[in-house]
Coordinates of C-alpha atoms in Angstrom, one line a residue:
Chain A
X20 CA -26.3 14.5 24.1
X21 CA -27.4 17.0 26.9
X22 CA -24.9 19.7 27.5
X23 CA -25.0 21.2 30.9
X24 CA -25.0 24.9 30.4
X25 CA -23.5 26.9 33.4
X26 CA -26.3 29.4 33.5
X27 CA -29.3 27.6 31.8
X28 CA -29.0 24.1 32.9
X29 CA -29.3 21.0 30.9
X30 CA -29.8 21.7 27.2
X31 CA -30.1 19.5 24.2
X32 CA -26.8 19.7 21.9
X33 CA -29.0 20.5 18.9
X34 CA -29.4 24.2 20.2
X35 CA -25.6 24.5 19.9
X36 CA -23.1 24.6 16.8
X37 CA -19.6 23.2 17.1
X38 CA -16.6 25.0 16.3
X39 CA -13.7 22.8 17.3
X40 CA -10.7 22.2 19.6
X41 CA -10.8 25.0 22.7
X42 CA -7.1 25.8 21.8
X43 CA -8.7 28.3 19.2
X44 CA -9.1 30.5 22.2
X45 CA -5.0 30.6 22.4
X46 CA -4.6 32.9 19.3
X47 CA -1.0 33.4 18.7
X48 CA 0.9 36.6 19.1
X49 CA 0.8 38.3 15.7
X50 CA 3.7 40.5 16.5
X51 CA 6.1 37.5 17.2
X52 CA 9.0 36.9 15.0
X53 CA 7.7 33.2 14.0
X54 CA 3.9 34.7 13.9
X55 CA 3.3 33.0 10.5
X56 CA 4.5 29.6 11.6
X57 CA 2.4 29.9 14.8
X58 CA -0.6 30.8 12.8
X59 CA -0.3 27.7 10.5
X60 CA -0.1 25.5 13.6
X61 CA -2.8 27.4 15.4
X62 CA -5.3 27.3 12.2
X63 CA -4.4 23.9 10.5
X64 CA -3.1 21.4 13.2
X65 CA -5.0 19.6 15.8
X66 CA -4.2 16.9 18.5
X67 CA -7.4 15.1 17.5
X68 CA -7.6 12.9 20.6
X69 CA -9.2 9.8 21.0
X70 CA -10.5 10.2 24.6
X71 CA -11.1 13.7 26.4
X72 CA -11.3 16.7 24.3
X73 CA -11.8 20.2 25.1
X74 CA -13.9 21.8 22.3
X75 CA -15.8 25.2 21.7
X76 CA -19.8 25.0 21.4
X77 CA -21.8 27.8 20.5
X78 CA -25.6 28.1 22.0
X79 CA -26.8 29.8 18.8
X80 CA -30.3 28.7 19.3
X81 CA -30.2 29.9 23.1
X82 CA -28.3 32.7 24.8
X83 CA -25.6 32.7 22.1
X84 CA -22.9 32.1 24.8
X85 CA -19.7 30.4 23.8
X86 CA -18.7 27.2 25.9
X87 CA -15.8 25.2 26.6
X88 CA -17.2 21.5 26.9
X89 CA -14.9 18.7 27.9
X90 CA -16.3 15.5 26.2
X91 CA -14.9 12.0 25.7
X92 CA -14.5 11.4 21.8
X93 CA -14.9 7.7 22.1
X94 CA -18.0 7.6 24.3
X95 CA -19.6 11.1 23.8
X96 CA -19.7 11.4 27.7
X97 CA -19.9 15.2 28.5
X98 CA -17.5 15.6 31.6
X99 CA -17.4 19.4 32.2
X100 CA -18.7 22.7 30.7
X101 CA -17.5 26.1 31.3
X102 CA -18.1 29.6 29.8
X103 CA -15.4 30.3 27.3
X104 CA -15.5 33.9 28.7
X105 CA -14.4 32.5 32.0
X106 CA -11.8 30.1 30.4
X107 CA -10.4 33.0 28.3
X108 CA -10.1 35.5 31.4
X109 CA -8.5 32.7 33.4
X110 CA -5.7 32.9 30.8
X111 CA -5.2 36.5 30.9
X112 CA -7.4 37.2 27.8
X113 CA -10.3 39.7 27.2
X114 CA -9.9 41.6 30.2
Chain B
X20 CA -7.4 -19.4 -3.5
X21 CA -8.2 -19.7 -7.5
X22 CA -11.6 -20.2 -8.6
X23 CA -12.9 -22.1 -11.9
X24 CA -16.0 -23.1 -13.4
X25 CA -15.0 -26.8 -13.1
X26 CA -14.1 -26.2 -9.5
X27 CA -17.5 -24.8 -8.6
X28 CA -18.9 -27.9 -10.2
X29 CA -16.8 -30.3 -8.3
X30 CA -17.6 -28.7 -5.1
X31 CA -21.2 -28.6 -5.5
X32 CA -21.0 -32.2 -6.0
X33 CA -18.7 -33.0 -3.0
X34 CA -20.3 -31.1 -0.4
X35 CA -18.4 -27.9 -0.8
X36 CA -15.8 -29.4 1.4
X37 CA -12.7 -28.3 -0.5
X38 CA -12.9 -24.6 -0.4
X39 CA -10.1 -23.0 1.4
X40 CA -9.5 -19.5 2.7
X41 CA -9.0 -17.0 -0.1
X42 CA -5.8 -15.5 1.5
X43 CA -3.2 -16.9 3.8
X44 CA -2.9 -16.2 7.6
X45 CA 0.9 -15.9 7.8
X46 CA 3.1 -14.9 10.9
X47 CA 5.2 -11.9 10.4
X48 CA 8.4 -11.8 9.1
X49 CA 11.4 -10.0 10.9
X50 CA 11.6 -7.5 8.1
X51 CA 9.9 -6.3 5.1
X52 CA 10.6 -4.0 2.0
X53 CA 7.6 -2.3 2.7
X54 CA 5.0 -2.4 5.7
X55 CA 1.7 -1.0 5.0
X56 CA -0.4 -0.2 8.1
X57 CA -3.9 -0.4 7.8
X58 CA -5.7 -3.4 5.7
X59 CA -8.5 -1.6 4.5
X60 CA -9.3 -0.7 1.1
X61 CA -6.7 2.0 0.4
X62 CA -4.0 -0.4 2.1
X63 CA -4.8 -3.5 0.4
X64 CA -5.0 -1.8 -3.0
X65 CA -1.4 -0.3 -2.3
X66 CA -0.1 -3.5 -1.5
X67 CA -1.8 -5.0 -4.7
X68 CA -0.3 -2.3 -6.8
X69 CA 3.0 -2.3 -5.3
X70 CA 3.4 -6.0 -6.4
X71 CA 1.4 -5.9 -9.6
X72 CA 2.8 -2.3 -11.0
X73 CA 6.2 -2.3 -9.5
X74 CA 7.1 -5.8 -8.7
X75 CA 7.8 -5.3 -4.9
X76 CA 6.2 -8.4 -3.3
X77 CA 8.4 -8.5 0.0
X78 CA 5.4 -6.3 1.7
X79 CA 3.3 -6.8 4.6
X80 CA -0.2 -5.4 5.3
X81 CA -0.6 -5.3 9.2
X82 CA -4.4 -4.7 10.5
X83 CA -5.3 -4.4 14.0
X84 CA -8.7 -6.0 13.5
X85 CA -9.8 -8.0 10.5
X86 CA -9.3 -6.8 7.0
X87 CA -12.1 -4.7 5.5
X88 CA -13.5 -4.2 8.9
X89 CA -13.3 -0.5 8.8
X90 CA -14.5 2.3 6.3
X91 CA -14.6 0.0 3.4
X92 CA -17.1 -2.0 5.1
X93 CA -18.9 0.9 6.5
X94 CA -19.7 3.2 3.7
X95 CA -22.6 3.8 1.3
X96 CA -20.5 2.2 -1.6
X97 CA -20.7 5.1 -4.4
X98 CA -18.0 5.6 -7.0
X99 CA -18.0 8.8 -8.9
X100 CA -15.6 11.2 -10.8
X101 CA -17.3 14.6 -10.4
X102 CA -15.0 17.2 -9.1
X103 CA -14.3 20.9 -9.7
X104 CA -10.9 21.6 -8.8
X105 CA -7.7 20.7 -11.1
X106 CA -6.0 19.0 -7.9
X107 CA -8.9 16.7 -7.5
X108 CA -10.6 15.9 -10.6
X109 CA -7.8 14.1 -12.6
X110 CA -7.2 12.0 -9.5
X111 CA -10.8 10.9 -9.3
X112 CA -11.1 10.4 -13.1
X113 CA -8.1 7.9 -12.8
X114 CA -10.1 6.1 -9.9
X115 CA -13.3 5.9 -11.9
X116 CA -11.0 4.4 -15.0
X117 CA -9.6 2.1 -12.7
X118 CA -13.1 1.1 -11.2
X119 CA -14.4 0.3 -14.7
X120 CA -11.4 -2.3 -15.3
X121 CA -10.9 -3.5 -11.9
X122 CA -13.1 -6.9 -11.9
X123 CA -11.1 -7.9 -15.0
X124 CA -8.0 -6.8 -13.5
X125 CA -8.1 -8.5 -10.1
X126 CA -10.3 -11.2 -11.5
X127 CA -12.8 -10.9 -8.8
X128 CA -16.7 -10.0 -8.8
X129 CA -16.9 -6.4 -7.2
X130 CA -20.4 -6.0 -8.7
X131 CA -19.2 -2.3 -10.2
X132 CA -22.5 -1.2 -11.5
X133 CA -22.4 2.4 -13.4
X134 CA -26.0 3.1 -12.7
X135 CA -25.4 7.2 -12.7
X136 CA -25.3 9.8 -10.1
X137 CA -27.7 12.6 -10.1
X138 CA -26.9 15.9 -8.2
X139 CA -30.3 17.8 -7.9
X140 CA -30.3 21.6 -8.0
X141 CA -32.9 23.9 -6.8
X142 CA -31.8 27.6 -7.8
X143 CA -30.4 29.5 -10.6
X144 CA -27.1 29.6 -8.5
X145 CA -27.0 26.0 -8.0
X146 CA -27.5 25.5 -11.6
X147 CA -24.5 27.8 -12.7
X148 CA -22.5 26.0 -10.3
X149 CA -23.3 22.5 -11.7
X150 CA -22.8 24.0 -14.8
X151 CA -19.5 24.9 -14.2
X152 CA -18.4 21.8 -12.4
X153 CA -19.8 19.5 -15.2
X154 CA -17.6 21.6 -17.7
X155 CA -14.5 20.8 -15.3
X156 CA -15.4 17.2 -15.1
X157 CA -15.7 17.1 -19.1
X158 CA -12.3 19.2 -19.4
X159 CA -10.7 16.3 -17.5
X160 CA -12.2 13.5 -19.4
X161 CA -15.1 12.4 -17.2
X162 CA -18.8 12.9 -18.1
X163 CA -21.5 15.3 -17.2
X164 CA -24.9 16.2 -18.5
X165 CA -26.9 19.0 -17.0
X166 CA -30.8 18.3 -17.0
X167 CA -33.9 20.5 -16.6
X168 CA -36.9 19.6 -14.6
X169 CA -38.4 17.4 -17.5
X170 CA -35.2 15.6 -17.7
X171 CA -35.1 14.7 -13.9
X172 CA -38.9 13.9 -13.9
X173 CA -38.6 11.5 -16.8
X174 CA -35.8 9.6 -14.7
X175 CA -37.5 9.8 -11.5
X176 CA -41.2 11.0 -11.5
X177 CA -41.6 9.9 -8.0
X178 CA -39.7 12.6 -6.2
X179 CA -41.5 15.8 -4.9
X180 CA -40.7 18.5 -7.6
X181 CA -42.8 21.2 -5.7
X182 CA -41.2 21.3 -2.3
X183 CA -42.0 24.6 -1.0
X184 CA -38.4 25.4 -0.1
X185 CA -36.4 23.3 -2.6
X186 CA -38.4 22.6 -5.7
X187 CA -36.4 20.7 -7.9
X188 CA -35.1 22.8 -11.1
X189 CA -33.0 20.1 -12.6
X190 CA -29.7 18.0 -12.0
X191 CA -26.3 17.3 -13.1
X192 CA -26.2 13.7 -14.3
X193 CA -23.0 11.8 -14.1
X194 CA -23.8 8.5 -15.9
X195 CA -20.4 6.9 -15.2
X196 CA -21.0 7.1 -11.4
X197 CA -22.5 4.3 -9.5
X198 CA -22.2 1.9 -6.7
X199 CA -19.8 -1.1 -6.2
X200 CA -19.9 -4.0 -3.5
X201 CA -17.7 -2.7 -1.2
X202 CA -16.7 -5.8 0.7
X203 CA -15.6 -7.6 -2.2
X204 CA -13.4 -4.5 -3.0
X205 CA -11.4 -5.6 0.1
X206 CA -11.3 -9.3 -0.8
X207 CA -10.6 -8.8 -4.3
X208 CA -7.3 -6.7 -3.5
X209 CA -6.5 -9.1 -0.7
X210 CA -6.7 -12.1 -2.9
X211 CA -4.6 -10.3 -5.7
X212 CA -2.1 -9.2 -3.1
X213 CA -1.7 -12.6 -1.3
X214 CA -1.3 -14.5 -4.7
X215 CA 1.6 -12.3 -5.4
X216 CA 3.3 -13.0 -2.1
X217 CA 2.1 -10.1 0.1
X218 CA 1.7 -11.1 3.8
X219 CA -1.6 -10.0 5.2
X220 CA -1.3 -9.9 9.0
X221 CA -4.5 -9.4 10.9
X222 CA -5.2 -8.8 14.7
X223 CA -1.9 -7.0 14.9
X224 CA -1.9 -3.6 16.0
X225 CA 1.0 -0.9 15.8
X226 CA 2.1 0.4 19.1
X227 CA 4.7 2.4 18.0
X228 CA 7.3 3.5 15.4
X229 CA 11.0 2.6 15.7
X230 CA 12.6 6.1 14.4
X231 CA 16.7 6.6 15.0
X232 CA 18.2 9.7 13.4
X233 CA 15.3 10.8 11.6
X234 CA 14.9 7.5 9.8
X235 CA 12.1 4.8 10.2
X236 CA 13.5 1.5 10.7
X237 CA 10.0 -0.5 11.4
X238 CA 7.0 -0.8 13.8
X239 CA 6.4 -2.1 17.1
X240 CA 3.2 -4.3 17.1
X241 CA 1.3 -6.5 19.4
X242 CA 3.2 -9.4 17.4
X243 CA 6.5 -7.9 18.0
X244 CA 9.0 -5.8 16.1
X245 CA 8.7 -5.7 12.3
X246 CA 11.5 -4.2 10.4
X247 CA 11.0 -2.2 7.2
X248 CA 12.8 -0.1 4.7
X249 CA 9.6 1.7 4.2
X250 CA 6.6 2.2 6.3
X251 CA 3.5 3.3 5.0
X252 CA 0.4 4.5 7.2
X253 CA -3.0 4.1 5.5
X254 CA -5.5 4.2 8.5
X255 CA -7.9 7.0 7.5
X256 CA -10.3 7.6 10.6
X257 CA -7.2 6.8 12.9
X258 CA -4.5 8.9 11.3
X259 CA -4.2 11.3 14.1
X260 CA -3.7 8.4 16.8
X261 CA -1.2 6.6 14.5
X262 CA 0.9 9.5 13.7
X263 CA 1.1 10.7 16.8
X264 CA 3.3 7.8 17.8
X265 CA 5.6 9.4 15.2
X266 CA 5.5 12.7 16.8
X267 CA 3.3 14.3 14.2
X268 CA 0.3 16.6 14.5
X269 CA -1.8 16.3 11.5
X270 CA -4.2 19.0 9.9
X271 CA -7.2 16.3 10.4
X272 CA -10.2 16.0 12.8
X273 CA -11.8 12.8 13.3
X274 CA -15.8 12.9 12.6
X275 CA -18.4 10.4 12.7
X276 CA -20.7 10.0 9.6
X277 CA -23.9 7.9 9.7
X278 CA -25.4 5.8 7.2
X279 CA -28.7 3.8 7.0
X280 CA -30.3 1.1 5.3
X281 CA -34.1 0.0 4.7
X282 CA -35.8 -3.2 4.6
X283 CA -35.8 -4.7 1.3
X284 CA -38.0 -3.2 -1.5
X285 CA -38.8 -4.1 -5.2
X286 CA -36.6 -2.2 -7.6
X287 CA -37.6 1.4 -7.3
X288 CA -34.3 3.5 -7.6
X289 CA -32.2 2.4 -10.2
X290 CA -29.4 5.2 -9.8
X291 CA -27.8 7.2 -7.2
X292 CA -29.6 10.6 -6.2
X293 CA -28.2 13.4 -4.1
X294 CA -30.2 16.1 -2.5
X295 CA -27.3 18.4 -1.0
X296 CA -29.6 21.2 0.0
X297 CA -31.5 18.9 2.3
X298 CA -28.6 16.7 3.5
X299 CA -29.6 13.5 2.1
X300 CA -28.3 10.9 -0.7
X301 CA -29.8 7.8 -1.6
X302 CA -29.5 4.7 -3.9
X303 CA -30.9 1.1 -3.9
X304 CA -28.6 -1.9 -3.2
X305 CA -29.0 -5.1 -5.3
X306 CA -30.4 -6.8 -2.5
X307 CA -33.4 -4.2 -2.4
X308 CA -32.6 -2.0 0.6
X309 CA -32.3 1.8 0.2
X310 CA -28.9 2.8 1.2
X311 CA -28.7 6.6 2.4
X312 CA -27.0 9.1 4.5
X313 CA -26.5 12.6 5.1
X314 CA -24.2 15.1 6.9
X315 CA -21.7 14.5 9.6
X316 CA -22.8 14.7 13.2
X317 CA -20.5 17.7 13.3
X318 CA -18.4 17.0 16.4
X319 CA -15.0 15.3 16.9
X320 CA -15.8 11.5 17.5
X321 CA -14.1 8.2 17.2
X322 CA -17.3 6.3 18.4
X323 CA -18.4 4.7 15.3
X324 CA -21.8 5.5 16.2
X325 CA -23.9 9.1 15.9
X326 CA -26.7 10.4 17.4
X327 CA -30.6 10.8 17.0
X328 CA -30.6 14.7 15.9
X329 CA -28.6 13.7 12.7
X330 CA -31.1 10.6 12.1
X331 CA -33.9 12.9 12.2
X332 CA -32.3 15.5 10.0
X333 CA -31.6 12.8 7.3
X334 CA -34.8 11.3 7.4
X335 CA -36.7 14.9 7.2
X336 CA -34.3 15.4 4.0
X337 CA -35.6 12.1 2.6
X338 CA -39.1 12.6 3.4
X339 CA -38.8 16.2 1.6
X340 CA -37.4 14.5 -1.5
X341 CA -39.3 11.2 -1.9
X342 CA -42.5 11.4 0.3
X343 CA -43.2 7.7 -0.5
X344 CA -40.4 6.8 2.0
X345 CA -42.6 7.4 4.8
X346 CA -44.0 3.9 4.6
X347 CA -40.6 2.3 4.5
X348 CA -39.1 0.6 7.7
X349 CA -35.6 1.2 8.6
X350 CA -33.4 -1.7 9.0
X351 CA -30.0 -0.7 10.2
X352 CA -27.8 2.6 11.0
X353 CA -24.3 2.7 11.7
X354 CA -21.4 5.2 11.9
X355 CA -18.1 5.4 10.4
X356 CA -15.0 7.7 11.5
X357 CA -13.6 10.2 8.8
X358 CA -10.5 12.0 8.5
X359 CA -11.8 15.3 7.9
X360 CA -9.0 17.5 6.7
X361 CA -8.6 21.1 6.8
X362 CA -9.5 21.6 3.1
X363 CA -11.8 18.5 2.6
X364 CA -9.0 16.9 0.4
X365 CA -6.7 14.2 1.1
X366 CA -3.0 13.4 1.6
X367 CA -0.6 11.2 0.0
X368 CA 2.9 12.2 0.9
X369 CA 6.2 11.3 2.5
X370 CA 6.6 12.7 6.1
X371 CA 9.6 14.6 7.7
X372 CA 10.7 11.1 9.0
X373 CA 12.8 9.4 6.2
X374 CA 11.1 6.1 5.2
X375 CA 7.6 6.9 6.8
X376 CA 4.9 7.7 4.4
X377 CA 1.3 9.0 5.0
X378 CA -1.9 8.2 3.1
X379 CA -5.2 9.7 4.9
X380 CA -7.5 12.8 5.2
X381 CA -10.1 11.2 2.9
X382 CA -12.9 12.9 4.6
X383 CA -16.2 11.1 3.4
X384 CA -14.8 10.5 -0.3
X385 CA -12.4 7.6 0.5
X386 CA -14.2 4.5 -1.0
X387 CA -14.7 5.9 -4.6
X388 CA -10.7 6.9 -4.3
X389 CA -9.7 3.3 -3.5
X390 CA -8.0 2.2 -6.7
X391 CA -6.3 5.5 -7.3
X392 CA -5.3 6.0 -3.7
X393 CA -3.5 2.7 -3.9
X394 CA -2.2 3.1 -7.5
X395 CA -0.5 6.6 -6.5
X396 CA 0.5 5.5 -2.8
X397 CA 2.2 2.5 -4.5
X398 CA 3.9 5.0 -7.2
X399 CA 5.1 7.0 -4.2
X400 CA 6.4 4.2 -2.2
X401 CA 8.2 2.4 -5.2
X402 CA 9.6 5.8 -6.8
X403 CA 9.7 8.1 -4.0
X404 CA 8.0 10.8 -6.5
X405 CA 4.2 11.7 -6.4
X406 CA 2.2 10.1 -9.1
X407 CA 1.2 13.0 -11.7
X408 CA -2.6 13.1 -10.7
X409 CA -1.7 13.4 -7.1
X410 CA 1.0 16.0 -6.9
X411 CA -1.1 18.1 -4.8
X412 CA -1.8 16.1 -1.9
X413 CA 1.1 17.5 0.2
X414 CA 1.1 17.6 4.1
X415 CA 2.5 21.0 3.7
X416 CA -0.2 22.6 1.4
X417 CA -1.3 24.7 4.1
X418 CA 1.9 26.2 5.0
X419 CA 2.4 27.1 1.3
X420 CA -1.1 28.4 0.8
X421 CA -1.9 25.7 -2.0
X422 CA -5.2 24.3 -0.2
X423 CA -7.5 22.1 -2.6
X424 CA -10.8 23.5 -1.1
X425 CA -13.8 22.2 -3.1
X426 CA -16.3 23.8 -1.0
X427 CA -14.5 27.0 0.1
X428 CA -15.3 26.6 3.6
X429 CA -11.8 27.3 5.0
X430 CA -10.0 25.4 7.9
X431 CA -13.6 24.2 9.5
X432 CA -13.4 20.3 8.8
X433 CA -16.8 19.6 9.6
X434 CA -18.1 21.8 6.7
X435 CA -16.3 20.3 4.0

């Protein structure tokens, strides 16, 4: 698979390590009343779709940026690549 | 279909025109006591033990493709009972004991071959870990022997003992482990279940569950609605896709694992060797092909095929361990889809829906678990209590902090 890095251009997926579902960006509020339940769902449960999947890849052998890659899990086709930093900021995180 | 020596002779003399299909191909009835979703090894074994151990024969196994066409036909056929943790090892030891008597039990040749499994070690730390695991295995009734370098050399003199990075310093030998003819496992269980009255319904995909007031009343399928007192999902690899139809999110990711087979060779490797440090394991099939594999591709996938970087990684591991492999030609490679769970261990449990049961999360250890998985799932379905060796395989174990994490990797499914 070739991942089209937003800054570096097309890179071999071998340069990356894979973390998993991009919902891991949305860390629950630890002060919420039901924080224990929210963290259980956040840490252990996954949608695991067959089809489009937004997921976190780390450019370990490159510029060490985190990417959000949208990829089809049935065909392995990569549909979109964003910097995870931009995705997180768009959601009001890490200002 | 029943077989006998007399029948073989008669058919040989009459042009083999009298053989009939080994199991029936029935249309689904309106309802069953138990509907098992998934006609793989585990689903068929569940049906077989429901009928044989518990006398429950009003059972259907529904399969979206053909039976044995999923992971029971796509694995590397290894059976073993070499786990460390108390939640796991008694279960896998039951499984290995069932493998040992399986062919006599279902009267079908599954070519169970206890040729031994050797896990190589390369460092003092790995030897300590192997000794600890070996002791845990022995405590649970399994067998283990710690070999030194000479012990390994006597078994497999052709290995590369002086690899600069991973010199072979010994290994943990599990003599009762081995290999099985995987397709025959599905066929043997299917035949045994069919003879006892179980309906095996192929080319019938589940499209939804009928759930009213928290009770599962049956399944919607491509062949219409089928009612059931109990519905048992058994579709490892596709668990998330199926259970989503019942409104469940699971602690599972689906990943692809590749396997490979070489051209046929003369007998060279009489056991199974695992080279965990190099992401490689290998055995030789009775036809002569070297059957080997390595690590996951590491990313979520439902594709049943992997990519070239892992092919390269596996072959590099193989070359590092067995340099003679360099002249062997590859014949086939394929991929299977694994339910990778959050702690690397499986589930055999009820769900929050009354009458709906779940079996899955087998990671890449599903094949060796087939008999015990069917045995324990049938026990759960028949008695509504978990079998004593499967009490830890609960869906709520993450909420309760009772993970069964053999490798200590945490909630990172691709590392288990």
